[in-house]
Short mmCIF file of N, CA, C and O in Angstrom, two decimals:
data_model
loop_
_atom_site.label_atom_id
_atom_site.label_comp_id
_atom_site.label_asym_id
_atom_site.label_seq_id
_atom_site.Cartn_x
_atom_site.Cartn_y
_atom_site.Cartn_z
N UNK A 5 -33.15 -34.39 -77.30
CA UNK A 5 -32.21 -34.58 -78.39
C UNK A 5 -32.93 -34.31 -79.69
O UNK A 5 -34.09 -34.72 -79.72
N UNK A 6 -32.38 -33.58 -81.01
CA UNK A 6 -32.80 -33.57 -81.65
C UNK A 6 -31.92 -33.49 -83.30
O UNK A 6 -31.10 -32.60 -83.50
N UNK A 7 -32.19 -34.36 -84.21
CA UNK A 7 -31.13 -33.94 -85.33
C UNK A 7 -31.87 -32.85 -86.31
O UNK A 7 -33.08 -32.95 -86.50
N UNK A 8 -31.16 -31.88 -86.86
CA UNK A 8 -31.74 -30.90 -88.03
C UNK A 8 -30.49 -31.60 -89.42
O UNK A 8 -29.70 -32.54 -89.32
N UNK A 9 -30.70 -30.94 -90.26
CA UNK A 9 -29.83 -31.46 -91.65
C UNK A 9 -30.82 -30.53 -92.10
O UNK A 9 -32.01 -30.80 -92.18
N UNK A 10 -30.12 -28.97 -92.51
CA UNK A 10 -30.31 -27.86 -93.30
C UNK A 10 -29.69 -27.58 -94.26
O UNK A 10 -28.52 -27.71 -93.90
N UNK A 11 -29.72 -27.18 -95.56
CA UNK A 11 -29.48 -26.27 -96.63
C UNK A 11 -29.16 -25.13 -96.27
O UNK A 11 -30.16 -24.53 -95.89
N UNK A 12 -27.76 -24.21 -96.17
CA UNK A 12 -27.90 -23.33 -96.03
C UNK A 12 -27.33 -22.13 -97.43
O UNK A 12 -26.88 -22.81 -98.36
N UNK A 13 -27.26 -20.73 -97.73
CA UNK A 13 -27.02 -20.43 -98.44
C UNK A 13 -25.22 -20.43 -97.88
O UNK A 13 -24.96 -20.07 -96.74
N UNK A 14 -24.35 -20.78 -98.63
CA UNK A 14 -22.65 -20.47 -98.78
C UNK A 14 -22.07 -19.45 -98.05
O UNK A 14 -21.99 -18.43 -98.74
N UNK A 15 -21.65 -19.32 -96.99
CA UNK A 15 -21.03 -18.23 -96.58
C UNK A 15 -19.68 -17.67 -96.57
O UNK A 15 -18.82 -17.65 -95.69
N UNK A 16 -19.73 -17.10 -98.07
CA UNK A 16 -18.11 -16.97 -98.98
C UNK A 16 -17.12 -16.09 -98.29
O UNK A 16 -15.93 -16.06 -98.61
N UNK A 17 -17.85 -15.11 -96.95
CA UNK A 17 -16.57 -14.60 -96.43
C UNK A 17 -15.73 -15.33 -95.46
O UNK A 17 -14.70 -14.82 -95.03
N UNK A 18 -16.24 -16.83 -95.01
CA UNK A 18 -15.70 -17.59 -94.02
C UNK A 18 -14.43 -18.87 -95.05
O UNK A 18 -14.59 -19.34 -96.17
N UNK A 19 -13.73 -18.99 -94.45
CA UNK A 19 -12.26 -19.83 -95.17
C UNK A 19 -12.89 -21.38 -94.91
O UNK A 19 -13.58 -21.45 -93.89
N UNK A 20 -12.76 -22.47 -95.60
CA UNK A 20 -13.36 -23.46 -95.73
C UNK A 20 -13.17 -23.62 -94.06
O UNK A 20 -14.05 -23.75 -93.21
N UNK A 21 -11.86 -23.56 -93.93
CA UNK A 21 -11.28 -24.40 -92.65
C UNK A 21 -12.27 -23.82 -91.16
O UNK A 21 -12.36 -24.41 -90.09
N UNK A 22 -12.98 -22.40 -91.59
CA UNK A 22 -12.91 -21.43 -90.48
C UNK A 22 -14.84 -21.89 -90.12
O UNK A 22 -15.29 -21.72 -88.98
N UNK A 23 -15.69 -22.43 -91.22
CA UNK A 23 -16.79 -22.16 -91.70
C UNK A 23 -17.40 -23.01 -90.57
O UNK A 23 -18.07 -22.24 -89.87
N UNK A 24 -17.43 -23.59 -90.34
CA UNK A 24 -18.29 -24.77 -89.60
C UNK A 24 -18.22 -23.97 -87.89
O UNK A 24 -19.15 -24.15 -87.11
N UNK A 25 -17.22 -23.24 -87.57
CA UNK A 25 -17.08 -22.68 -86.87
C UNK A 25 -18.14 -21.38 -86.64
O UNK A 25 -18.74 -21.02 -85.62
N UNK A 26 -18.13 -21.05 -87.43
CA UNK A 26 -19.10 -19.55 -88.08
C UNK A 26 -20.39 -19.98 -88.13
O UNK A 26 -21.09 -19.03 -87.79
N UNK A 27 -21.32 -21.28 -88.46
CA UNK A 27 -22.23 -21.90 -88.80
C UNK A 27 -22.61 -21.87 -86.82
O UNK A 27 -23.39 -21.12 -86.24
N UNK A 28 -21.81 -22.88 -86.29
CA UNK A 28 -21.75 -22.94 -84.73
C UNK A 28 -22.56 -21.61 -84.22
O UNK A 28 -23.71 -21.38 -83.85
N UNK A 29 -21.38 -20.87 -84.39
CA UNK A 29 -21.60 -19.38 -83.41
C UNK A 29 -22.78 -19.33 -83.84
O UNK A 29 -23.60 -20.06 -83.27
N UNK A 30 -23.22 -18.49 -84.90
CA UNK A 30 -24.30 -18.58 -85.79
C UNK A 30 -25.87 -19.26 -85.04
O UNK A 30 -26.90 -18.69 -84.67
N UNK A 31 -25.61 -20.17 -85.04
CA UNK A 31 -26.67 -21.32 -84.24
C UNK A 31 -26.94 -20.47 -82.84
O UNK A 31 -27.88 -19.72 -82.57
N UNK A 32 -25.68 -20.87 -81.95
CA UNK A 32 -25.63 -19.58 -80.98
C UNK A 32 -26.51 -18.77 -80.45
O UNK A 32 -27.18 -18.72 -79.42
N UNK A 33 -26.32 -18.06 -81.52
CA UNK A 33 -26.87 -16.42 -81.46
C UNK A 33 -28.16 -16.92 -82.03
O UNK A 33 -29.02 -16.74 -81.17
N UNK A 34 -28.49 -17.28 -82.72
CA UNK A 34 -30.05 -17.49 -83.22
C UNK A 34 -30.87 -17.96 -81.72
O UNK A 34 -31.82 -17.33 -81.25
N UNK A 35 -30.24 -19.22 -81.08
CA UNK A 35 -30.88 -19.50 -80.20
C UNK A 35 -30.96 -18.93 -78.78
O UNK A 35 -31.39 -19.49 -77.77
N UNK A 36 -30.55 -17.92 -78.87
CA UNK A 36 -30.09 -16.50 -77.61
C UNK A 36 -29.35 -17.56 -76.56
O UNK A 36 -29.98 -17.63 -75.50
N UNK A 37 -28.24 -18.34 -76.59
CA UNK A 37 -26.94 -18.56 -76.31
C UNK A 37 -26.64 -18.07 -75.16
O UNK A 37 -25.95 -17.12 -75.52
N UNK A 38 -26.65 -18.01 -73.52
CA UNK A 38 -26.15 -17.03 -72.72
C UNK A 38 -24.85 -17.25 -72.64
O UNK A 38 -24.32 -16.39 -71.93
N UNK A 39 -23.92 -18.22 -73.15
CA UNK A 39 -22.68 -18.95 -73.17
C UNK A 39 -22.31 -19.94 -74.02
O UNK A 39 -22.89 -21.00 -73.77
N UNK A 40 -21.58 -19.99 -74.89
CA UNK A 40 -20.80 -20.81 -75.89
C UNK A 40 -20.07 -21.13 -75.80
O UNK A 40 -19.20 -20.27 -75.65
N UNK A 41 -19.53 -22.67 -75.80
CA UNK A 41 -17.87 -22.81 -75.84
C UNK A 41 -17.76 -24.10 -76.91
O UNK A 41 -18.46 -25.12 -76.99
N UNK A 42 -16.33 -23.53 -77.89
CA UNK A 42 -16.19 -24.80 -78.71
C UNK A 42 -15.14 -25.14 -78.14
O UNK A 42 -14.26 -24.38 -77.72
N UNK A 43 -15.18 -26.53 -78.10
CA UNK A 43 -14.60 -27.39 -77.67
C UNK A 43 -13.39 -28.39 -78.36
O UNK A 43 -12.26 -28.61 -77.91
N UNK A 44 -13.95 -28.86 -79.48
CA UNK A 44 -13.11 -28.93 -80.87
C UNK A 44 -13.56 -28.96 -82.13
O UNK A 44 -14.75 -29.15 -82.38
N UNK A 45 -12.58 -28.75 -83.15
CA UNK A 45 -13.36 -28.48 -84.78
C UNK A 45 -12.09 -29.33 -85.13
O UNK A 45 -11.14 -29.70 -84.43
N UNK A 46 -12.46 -29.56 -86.68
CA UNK A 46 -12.01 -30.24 -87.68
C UNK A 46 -12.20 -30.14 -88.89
O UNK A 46 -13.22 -29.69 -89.39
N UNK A 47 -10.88 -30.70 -89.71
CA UNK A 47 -11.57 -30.77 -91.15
C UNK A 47 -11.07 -32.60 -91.00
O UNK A 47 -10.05 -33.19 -90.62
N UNK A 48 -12.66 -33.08 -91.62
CA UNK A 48 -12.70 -34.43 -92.04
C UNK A 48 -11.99 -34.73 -93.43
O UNK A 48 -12.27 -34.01 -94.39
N UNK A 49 -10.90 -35.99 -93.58
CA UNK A 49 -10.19 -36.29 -94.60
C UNK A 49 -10.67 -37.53 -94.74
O UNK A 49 -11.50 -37.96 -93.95
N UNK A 50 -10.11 -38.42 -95.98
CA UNK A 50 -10.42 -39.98 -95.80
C UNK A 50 -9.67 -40.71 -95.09
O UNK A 50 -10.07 -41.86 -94.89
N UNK A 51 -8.46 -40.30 -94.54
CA UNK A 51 -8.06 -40.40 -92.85
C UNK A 51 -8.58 -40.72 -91.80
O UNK A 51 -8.46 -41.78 -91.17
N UNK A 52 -9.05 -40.04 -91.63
CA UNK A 52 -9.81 -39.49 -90.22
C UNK A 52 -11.38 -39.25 -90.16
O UNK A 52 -11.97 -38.74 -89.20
N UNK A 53 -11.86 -39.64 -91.13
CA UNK A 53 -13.49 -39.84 -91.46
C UNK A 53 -14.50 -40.46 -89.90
O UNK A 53 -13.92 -40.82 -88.87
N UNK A 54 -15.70 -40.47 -90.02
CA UNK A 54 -16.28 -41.28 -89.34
C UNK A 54 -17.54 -42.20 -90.46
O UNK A 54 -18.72 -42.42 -90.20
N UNK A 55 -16.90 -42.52 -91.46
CA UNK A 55 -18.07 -43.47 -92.37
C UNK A 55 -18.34 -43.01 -93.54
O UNK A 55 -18.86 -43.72 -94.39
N UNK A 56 -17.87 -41.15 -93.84
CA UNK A 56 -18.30 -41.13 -95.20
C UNK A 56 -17.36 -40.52 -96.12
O UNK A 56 -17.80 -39.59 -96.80
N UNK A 57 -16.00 -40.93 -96.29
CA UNK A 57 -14.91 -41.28 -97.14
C UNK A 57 -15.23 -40.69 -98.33
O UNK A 57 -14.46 -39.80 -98.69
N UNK A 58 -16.24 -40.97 -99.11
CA UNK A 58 -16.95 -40.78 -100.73
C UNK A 58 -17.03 -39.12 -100.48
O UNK A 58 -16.50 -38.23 -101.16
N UNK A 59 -17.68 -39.02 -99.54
CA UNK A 59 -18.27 -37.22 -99.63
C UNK A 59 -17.02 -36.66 -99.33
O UNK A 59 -16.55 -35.89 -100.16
N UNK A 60 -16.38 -36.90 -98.27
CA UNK A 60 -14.97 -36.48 -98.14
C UNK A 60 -14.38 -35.79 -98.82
O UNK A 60 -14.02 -34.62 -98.82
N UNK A 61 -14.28 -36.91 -99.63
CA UNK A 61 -13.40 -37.15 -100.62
C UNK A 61 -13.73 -36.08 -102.10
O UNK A 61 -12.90 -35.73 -102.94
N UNK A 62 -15.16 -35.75 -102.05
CA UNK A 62 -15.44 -34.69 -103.07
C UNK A 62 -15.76 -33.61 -102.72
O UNK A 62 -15.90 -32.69 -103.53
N UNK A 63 -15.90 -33.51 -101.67
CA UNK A 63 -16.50 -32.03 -100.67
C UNK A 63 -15.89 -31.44 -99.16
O UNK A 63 -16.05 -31.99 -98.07
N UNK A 64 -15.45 -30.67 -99.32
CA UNK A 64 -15.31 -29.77 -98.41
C UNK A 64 -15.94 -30.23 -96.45
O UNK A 64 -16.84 -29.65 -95.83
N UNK A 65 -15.21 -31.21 -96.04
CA UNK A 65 -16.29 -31.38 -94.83
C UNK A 65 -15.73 -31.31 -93.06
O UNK A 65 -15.08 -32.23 -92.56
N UNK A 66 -16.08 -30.22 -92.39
CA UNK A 66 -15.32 -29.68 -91.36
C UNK A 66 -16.51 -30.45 -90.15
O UNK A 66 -17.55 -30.89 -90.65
N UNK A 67 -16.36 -30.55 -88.97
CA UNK A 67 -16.72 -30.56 -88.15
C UNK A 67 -16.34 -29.49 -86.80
O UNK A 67 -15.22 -29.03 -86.59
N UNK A 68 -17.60 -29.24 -85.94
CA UNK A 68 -17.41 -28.51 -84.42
C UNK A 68 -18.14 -29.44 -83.45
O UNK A 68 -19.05 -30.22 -83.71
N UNK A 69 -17.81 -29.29 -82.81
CA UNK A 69 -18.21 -29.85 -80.74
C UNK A 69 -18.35 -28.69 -80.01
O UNK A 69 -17.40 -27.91 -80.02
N UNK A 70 -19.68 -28.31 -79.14
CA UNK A 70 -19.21 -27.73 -78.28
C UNK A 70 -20.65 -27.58 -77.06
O UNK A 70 -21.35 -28.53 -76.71
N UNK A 71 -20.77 -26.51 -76.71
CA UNK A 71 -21.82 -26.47 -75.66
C UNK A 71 -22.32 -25.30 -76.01
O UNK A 71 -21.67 -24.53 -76.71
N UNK A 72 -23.84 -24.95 -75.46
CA UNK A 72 -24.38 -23.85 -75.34
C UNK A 72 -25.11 -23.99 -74.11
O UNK A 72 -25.36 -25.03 -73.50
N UNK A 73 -25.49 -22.57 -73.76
CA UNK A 73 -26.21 -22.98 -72.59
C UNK A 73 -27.57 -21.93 -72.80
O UNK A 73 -27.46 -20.77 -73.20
N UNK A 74 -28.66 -22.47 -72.49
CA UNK A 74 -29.59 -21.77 -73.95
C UNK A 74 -30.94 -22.16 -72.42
O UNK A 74 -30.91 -23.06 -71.57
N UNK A 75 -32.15 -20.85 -72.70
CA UNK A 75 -33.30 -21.37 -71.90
C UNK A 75 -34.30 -21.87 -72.77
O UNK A 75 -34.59 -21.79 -73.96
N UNK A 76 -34.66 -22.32 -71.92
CA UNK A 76 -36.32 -23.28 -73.06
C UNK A 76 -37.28 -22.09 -72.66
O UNK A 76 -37.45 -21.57 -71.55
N UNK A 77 -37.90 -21.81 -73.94
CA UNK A 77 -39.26 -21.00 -73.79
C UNK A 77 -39.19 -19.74 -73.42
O UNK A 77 -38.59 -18.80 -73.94
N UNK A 78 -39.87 -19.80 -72.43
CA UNK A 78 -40.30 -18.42 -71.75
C UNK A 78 -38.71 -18.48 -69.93
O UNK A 78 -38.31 -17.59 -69.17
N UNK A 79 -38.46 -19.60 -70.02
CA UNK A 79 -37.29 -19.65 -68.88
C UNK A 79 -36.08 -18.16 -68.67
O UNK A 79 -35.46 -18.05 -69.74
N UNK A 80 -35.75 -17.38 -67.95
CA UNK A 80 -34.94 -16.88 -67.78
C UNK A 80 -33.73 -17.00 -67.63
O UNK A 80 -33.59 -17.74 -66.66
N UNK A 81 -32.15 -16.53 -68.25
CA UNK A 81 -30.93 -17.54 -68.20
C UNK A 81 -30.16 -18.05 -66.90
O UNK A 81 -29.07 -18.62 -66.85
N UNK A 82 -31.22 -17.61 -65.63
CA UNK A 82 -30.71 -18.28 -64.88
C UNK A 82 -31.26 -19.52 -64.58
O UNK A 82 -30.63 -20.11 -63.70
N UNK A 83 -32.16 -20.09 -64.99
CA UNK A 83 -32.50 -21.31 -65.32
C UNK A 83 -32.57 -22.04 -66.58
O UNK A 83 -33.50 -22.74 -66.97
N UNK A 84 -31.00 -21.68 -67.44
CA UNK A 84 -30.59 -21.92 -68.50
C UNK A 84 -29.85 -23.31 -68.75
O UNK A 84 -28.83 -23.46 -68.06
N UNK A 85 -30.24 -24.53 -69.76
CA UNK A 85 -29.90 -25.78 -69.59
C UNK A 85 -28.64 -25.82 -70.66
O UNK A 85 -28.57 -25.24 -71.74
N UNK A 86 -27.76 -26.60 -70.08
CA UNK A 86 -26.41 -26.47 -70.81
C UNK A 86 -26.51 -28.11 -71.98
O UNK A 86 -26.69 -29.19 -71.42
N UNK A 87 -26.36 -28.02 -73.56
CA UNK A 87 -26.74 -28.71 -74.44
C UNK A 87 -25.30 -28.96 -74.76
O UNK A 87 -24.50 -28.04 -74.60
N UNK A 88 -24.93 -30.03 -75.15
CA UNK A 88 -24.02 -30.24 -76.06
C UNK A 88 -24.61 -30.55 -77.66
O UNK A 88 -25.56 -31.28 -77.96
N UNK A 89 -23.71 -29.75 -78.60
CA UNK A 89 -23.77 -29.10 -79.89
C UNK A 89 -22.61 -29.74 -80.85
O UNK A 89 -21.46 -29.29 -80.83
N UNK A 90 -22.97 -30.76 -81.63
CA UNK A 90 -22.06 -31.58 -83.00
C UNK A 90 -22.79 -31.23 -84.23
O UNK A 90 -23.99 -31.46 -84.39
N UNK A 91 -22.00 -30.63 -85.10
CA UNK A 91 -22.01 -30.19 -86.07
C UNK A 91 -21.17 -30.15 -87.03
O UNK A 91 -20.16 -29.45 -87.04
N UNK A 92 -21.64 -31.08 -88.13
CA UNK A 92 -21.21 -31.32 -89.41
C UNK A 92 -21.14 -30.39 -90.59
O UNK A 92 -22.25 -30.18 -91.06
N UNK A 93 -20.07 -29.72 -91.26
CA UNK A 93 -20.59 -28.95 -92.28
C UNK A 93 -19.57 -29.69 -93.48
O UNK A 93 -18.39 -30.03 -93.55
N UNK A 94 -20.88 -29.73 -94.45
CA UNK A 94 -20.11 -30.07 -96.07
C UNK A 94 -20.75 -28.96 -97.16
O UNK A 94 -21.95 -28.75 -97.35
N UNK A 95 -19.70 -28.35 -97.79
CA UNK A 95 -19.58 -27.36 -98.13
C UNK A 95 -19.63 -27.67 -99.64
O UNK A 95 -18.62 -28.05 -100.24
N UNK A 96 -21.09 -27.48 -100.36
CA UNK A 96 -21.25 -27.94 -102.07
C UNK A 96 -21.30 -26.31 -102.48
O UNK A 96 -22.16 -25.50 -102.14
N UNK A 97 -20.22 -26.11 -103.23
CA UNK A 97 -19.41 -24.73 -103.49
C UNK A 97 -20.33 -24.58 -104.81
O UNK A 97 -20.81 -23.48 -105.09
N UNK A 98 -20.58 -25.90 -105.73
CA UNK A 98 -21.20 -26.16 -107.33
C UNK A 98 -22.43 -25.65 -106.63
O UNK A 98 -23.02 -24.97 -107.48
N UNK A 99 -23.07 -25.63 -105.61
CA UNK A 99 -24.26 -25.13 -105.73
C UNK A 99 -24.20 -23.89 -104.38
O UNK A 99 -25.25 -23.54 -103.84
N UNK A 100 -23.07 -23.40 -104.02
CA UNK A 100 -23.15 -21.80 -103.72
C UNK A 100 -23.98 -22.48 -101.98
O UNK A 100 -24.71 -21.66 -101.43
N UNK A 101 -23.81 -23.94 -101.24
CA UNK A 101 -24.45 -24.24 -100.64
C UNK A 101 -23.79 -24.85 -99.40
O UNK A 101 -23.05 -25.82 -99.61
N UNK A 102 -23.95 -24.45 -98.18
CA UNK A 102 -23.50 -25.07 -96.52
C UNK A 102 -24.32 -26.44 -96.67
O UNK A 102 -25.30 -26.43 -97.41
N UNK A 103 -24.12 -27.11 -96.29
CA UNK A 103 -25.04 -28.62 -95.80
C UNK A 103 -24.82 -28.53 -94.63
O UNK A 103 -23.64 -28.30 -94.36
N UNK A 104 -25.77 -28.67 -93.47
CA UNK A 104 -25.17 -28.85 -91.85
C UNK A 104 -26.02 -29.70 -91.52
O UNK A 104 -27.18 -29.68 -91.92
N UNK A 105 -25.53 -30.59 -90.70
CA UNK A 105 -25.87 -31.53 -89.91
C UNK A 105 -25.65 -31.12 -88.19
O UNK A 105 -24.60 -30.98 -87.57
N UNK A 106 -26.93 -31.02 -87.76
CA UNK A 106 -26.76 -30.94 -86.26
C UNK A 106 -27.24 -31.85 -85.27
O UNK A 106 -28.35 -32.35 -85.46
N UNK A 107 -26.61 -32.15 -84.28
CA UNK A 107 -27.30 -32.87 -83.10
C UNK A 107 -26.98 -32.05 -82.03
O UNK A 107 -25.83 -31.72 -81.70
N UNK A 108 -28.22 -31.65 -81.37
CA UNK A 108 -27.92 -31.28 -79.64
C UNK A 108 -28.46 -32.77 -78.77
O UNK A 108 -29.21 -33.70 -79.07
N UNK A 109 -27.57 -32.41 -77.48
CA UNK A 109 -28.08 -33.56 -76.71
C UNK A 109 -27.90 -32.92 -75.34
O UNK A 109 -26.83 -32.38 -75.04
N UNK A 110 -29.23 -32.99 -74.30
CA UNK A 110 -28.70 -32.13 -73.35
C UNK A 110 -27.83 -32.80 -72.43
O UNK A 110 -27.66 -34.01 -72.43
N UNK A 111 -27.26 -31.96 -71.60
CA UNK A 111 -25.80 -31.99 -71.04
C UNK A 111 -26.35 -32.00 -69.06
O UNK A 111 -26.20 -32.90 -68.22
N UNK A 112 -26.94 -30.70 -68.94
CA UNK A 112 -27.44 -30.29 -67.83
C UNK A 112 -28.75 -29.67 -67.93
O UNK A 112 -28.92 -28.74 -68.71
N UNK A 113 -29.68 -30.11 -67.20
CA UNK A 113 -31.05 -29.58 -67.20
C UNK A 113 -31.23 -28.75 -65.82
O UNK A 113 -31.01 -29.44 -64.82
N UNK A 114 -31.55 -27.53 -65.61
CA UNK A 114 -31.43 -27.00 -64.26
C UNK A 114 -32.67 -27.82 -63.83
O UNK A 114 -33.22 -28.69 -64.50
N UNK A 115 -32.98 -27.44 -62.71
CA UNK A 115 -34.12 -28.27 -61.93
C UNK A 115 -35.28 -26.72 -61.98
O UNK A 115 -36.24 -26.60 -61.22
N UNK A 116 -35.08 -26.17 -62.53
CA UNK A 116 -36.42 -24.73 -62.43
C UNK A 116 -36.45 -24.78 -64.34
O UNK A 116 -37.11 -23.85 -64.79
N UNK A 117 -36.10 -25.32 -64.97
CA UNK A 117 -36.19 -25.00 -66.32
C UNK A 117 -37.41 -25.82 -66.65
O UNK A 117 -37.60 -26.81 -65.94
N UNK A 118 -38.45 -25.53 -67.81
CA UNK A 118 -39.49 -25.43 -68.67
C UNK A 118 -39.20 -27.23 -68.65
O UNK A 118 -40.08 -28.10 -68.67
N UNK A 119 -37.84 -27.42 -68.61
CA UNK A 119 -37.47 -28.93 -69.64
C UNK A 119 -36.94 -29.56 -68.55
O UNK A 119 -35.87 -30.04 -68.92
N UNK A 120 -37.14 -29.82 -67.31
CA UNK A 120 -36.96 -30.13 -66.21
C UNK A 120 -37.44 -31.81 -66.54
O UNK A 120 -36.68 -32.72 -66.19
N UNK A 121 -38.81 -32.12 -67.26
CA UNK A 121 -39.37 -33.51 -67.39
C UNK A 121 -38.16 -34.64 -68.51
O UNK A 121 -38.16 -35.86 -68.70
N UNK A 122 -37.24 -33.52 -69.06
CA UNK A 122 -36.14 -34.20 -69.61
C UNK A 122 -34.75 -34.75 -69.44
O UNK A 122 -33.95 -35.26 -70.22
N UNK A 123 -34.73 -34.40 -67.83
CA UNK A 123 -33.55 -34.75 -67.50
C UNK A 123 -33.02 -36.60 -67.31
O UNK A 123 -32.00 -37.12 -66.87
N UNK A 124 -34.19 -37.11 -67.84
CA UNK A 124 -34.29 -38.55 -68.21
C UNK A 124 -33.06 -38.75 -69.28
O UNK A 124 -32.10 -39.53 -69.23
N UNK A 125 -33.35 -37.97 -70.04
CA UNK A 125 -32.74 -38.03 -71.41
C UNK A 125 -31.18 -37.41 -71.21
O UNK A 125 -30.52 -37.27 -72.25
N UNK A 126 -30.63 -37.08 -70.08
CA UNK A 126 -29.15 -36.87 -70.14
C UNK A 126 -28.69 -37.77 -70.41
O UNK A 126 -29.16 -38.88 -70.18
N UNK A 127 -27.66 -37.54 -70.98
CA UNK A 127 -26.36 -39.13 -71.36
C UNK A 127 -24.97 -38.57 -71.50
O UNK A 127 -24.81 -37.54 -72.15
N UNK A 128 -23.88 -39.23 -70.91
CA UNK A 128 -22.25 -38.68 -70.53
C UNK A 128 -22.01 -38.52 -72.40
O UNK A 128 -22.39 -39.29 -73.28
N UNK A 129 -21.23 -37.19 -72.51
CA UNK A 129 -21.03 -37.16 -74.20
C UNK A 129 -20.52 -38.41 -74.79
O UNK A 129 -20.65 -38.54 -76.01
N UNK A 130 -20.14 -39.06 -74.33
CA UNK A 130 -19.12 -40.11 -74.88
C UNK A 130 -20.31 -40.78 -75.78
O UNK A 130 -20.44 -40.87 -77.00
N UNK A 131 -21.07 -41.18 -74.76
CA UNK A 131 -22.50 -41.98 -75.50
C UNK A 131 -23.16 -41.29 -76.72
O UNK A 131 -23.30 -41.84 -77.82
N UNK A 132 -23.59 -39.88 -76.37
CA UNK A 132 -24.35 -38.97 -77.27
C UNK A 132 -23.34 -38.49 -79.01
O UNK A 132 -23.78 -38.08 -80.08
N UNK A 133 -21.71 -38.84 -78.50
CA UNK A 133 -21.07 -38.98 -79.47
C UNK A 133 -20.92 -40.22 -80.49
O UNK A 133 -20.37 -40.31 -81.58
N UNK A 134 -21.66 -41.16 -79.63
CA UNK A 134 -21.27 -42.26 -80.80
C UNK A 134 -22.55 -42.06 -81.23
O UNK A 134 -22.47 -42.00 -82.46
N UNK A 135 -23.48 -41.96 -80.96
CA UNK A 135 -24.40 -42.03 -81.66
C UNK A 135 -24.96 -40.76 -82.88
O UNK A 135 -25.84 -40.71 -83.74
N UNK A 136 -24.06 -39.96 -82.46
CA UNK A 136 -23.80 -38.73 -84.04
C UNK A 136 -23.49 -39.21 -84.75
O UNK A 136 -24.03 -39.42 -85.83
N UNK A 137 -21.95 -39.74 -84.16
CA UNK A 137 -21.56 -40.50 -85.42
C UNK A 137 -21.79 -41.90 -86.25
O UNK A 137 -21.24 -42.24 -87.29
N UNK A 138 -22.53 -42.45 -85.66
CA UNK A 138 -23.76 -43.50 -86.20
C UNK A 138 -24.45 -42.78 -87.09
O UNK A 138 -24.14 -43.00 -88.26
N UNK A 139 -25.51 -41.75 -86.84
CA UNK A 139 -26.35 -41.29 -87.48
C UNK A 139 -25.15 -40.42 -88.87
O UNK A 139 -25.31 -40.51 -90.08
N UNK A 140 -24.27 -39.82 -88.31
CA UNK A 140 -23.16 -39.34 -89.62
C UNK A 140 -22.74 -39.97 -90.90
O UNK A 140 -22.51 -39.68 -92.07
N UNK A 141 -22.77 -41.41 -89.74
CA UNK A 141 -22.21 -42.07 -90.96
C UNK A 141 -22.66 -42.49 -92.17
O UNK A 141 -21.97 -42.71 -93.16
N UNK A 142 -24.33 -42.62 -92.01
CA UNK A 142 -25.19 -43.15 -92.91
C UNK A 142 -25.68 -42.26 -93.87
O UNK A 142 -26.54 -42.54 -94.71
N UNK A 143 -25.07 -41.09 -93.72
CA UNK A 143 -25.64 -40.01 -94.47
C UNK A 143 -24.49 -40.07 -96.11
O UNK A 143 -23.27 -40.07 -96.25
N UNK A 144 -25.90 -40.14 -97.34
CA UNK A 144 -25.15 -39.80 -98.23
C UNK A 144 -25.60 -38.75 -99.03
O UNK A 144 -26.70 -38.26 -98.82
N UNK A 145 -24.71 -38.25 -100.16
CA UNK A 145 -25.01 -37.17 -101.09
C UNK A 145 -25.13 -37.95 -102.89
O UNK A 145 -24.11 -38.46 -103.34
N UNK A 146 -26.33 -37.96 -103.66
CA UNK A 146 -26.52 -38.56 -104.60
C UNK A 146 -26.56 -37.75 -105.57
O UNK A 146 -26.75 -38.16 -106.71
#
């Protein structure tokens, strides 16, 4: 499991609603991805928040869910471990800037993969979801 929280530069050809989506894929493909699936996206309101109402409320903030199925290292994709992928994007437009928040948590570890000593660390999403949104919630912008 691991969280990142990056700066990214604005990516003005994507529609607020569409962006967090684009950020996803994006991730994806960086991490040579043999399979992607989103699962669900959102735009966060002070509705439907998970804890941070304030940012909400001044920024642009979408969420995605989904899976990749990605090899560790030097592994080939048939011994490719399937991750589940939550991702936060708040979108500070005043500074031309993506904010993303990521958590992977793995999902399936093949038994021939590099990361085979981690299959300790599986947990049913339900679990690996509350605890995003634990860590989501505490996040502020000053």
């Amino acid at each position: 499991q691991s969280i990142i929280v990056e700066l990214n530069e604005r990516v003005d050809e994507q529609k607020d609603t569409e962006a967090a989506n684009y950020h996803f894929n994006d991730i994806a493909q960086t991490s040579d991805s043999c399979e992607t699936k989103i699962v669900s996206s959102g735009v966060f309101s002070s509705a439907n928040n998970i804890g941070f109402d304030a940012i909400a409320k001044k920024y642009h903030c979408s969420w995605t869910f989904g899976t990749q199925k990605v090899s560790k290292g030097r592994d080939s994709n048939d011994k490719a471990n399937v991750i589940a992928l939550y991702l936060v994007l708040i979108r500070l437009k005043q500074h031309n800037t993506d904010l993303l928040i990521t958590f992977n948590a793995p999902i399936h570890i093949h038994e021939e993969s590099q990361a085979k000593s981690a299959k300790e660390a599986v947990k049913p999403p339900q679990v690996t979801m509350q605890l995003f949104q634990k860590i989501v919630s505490t996040f502020n912008i000053k």
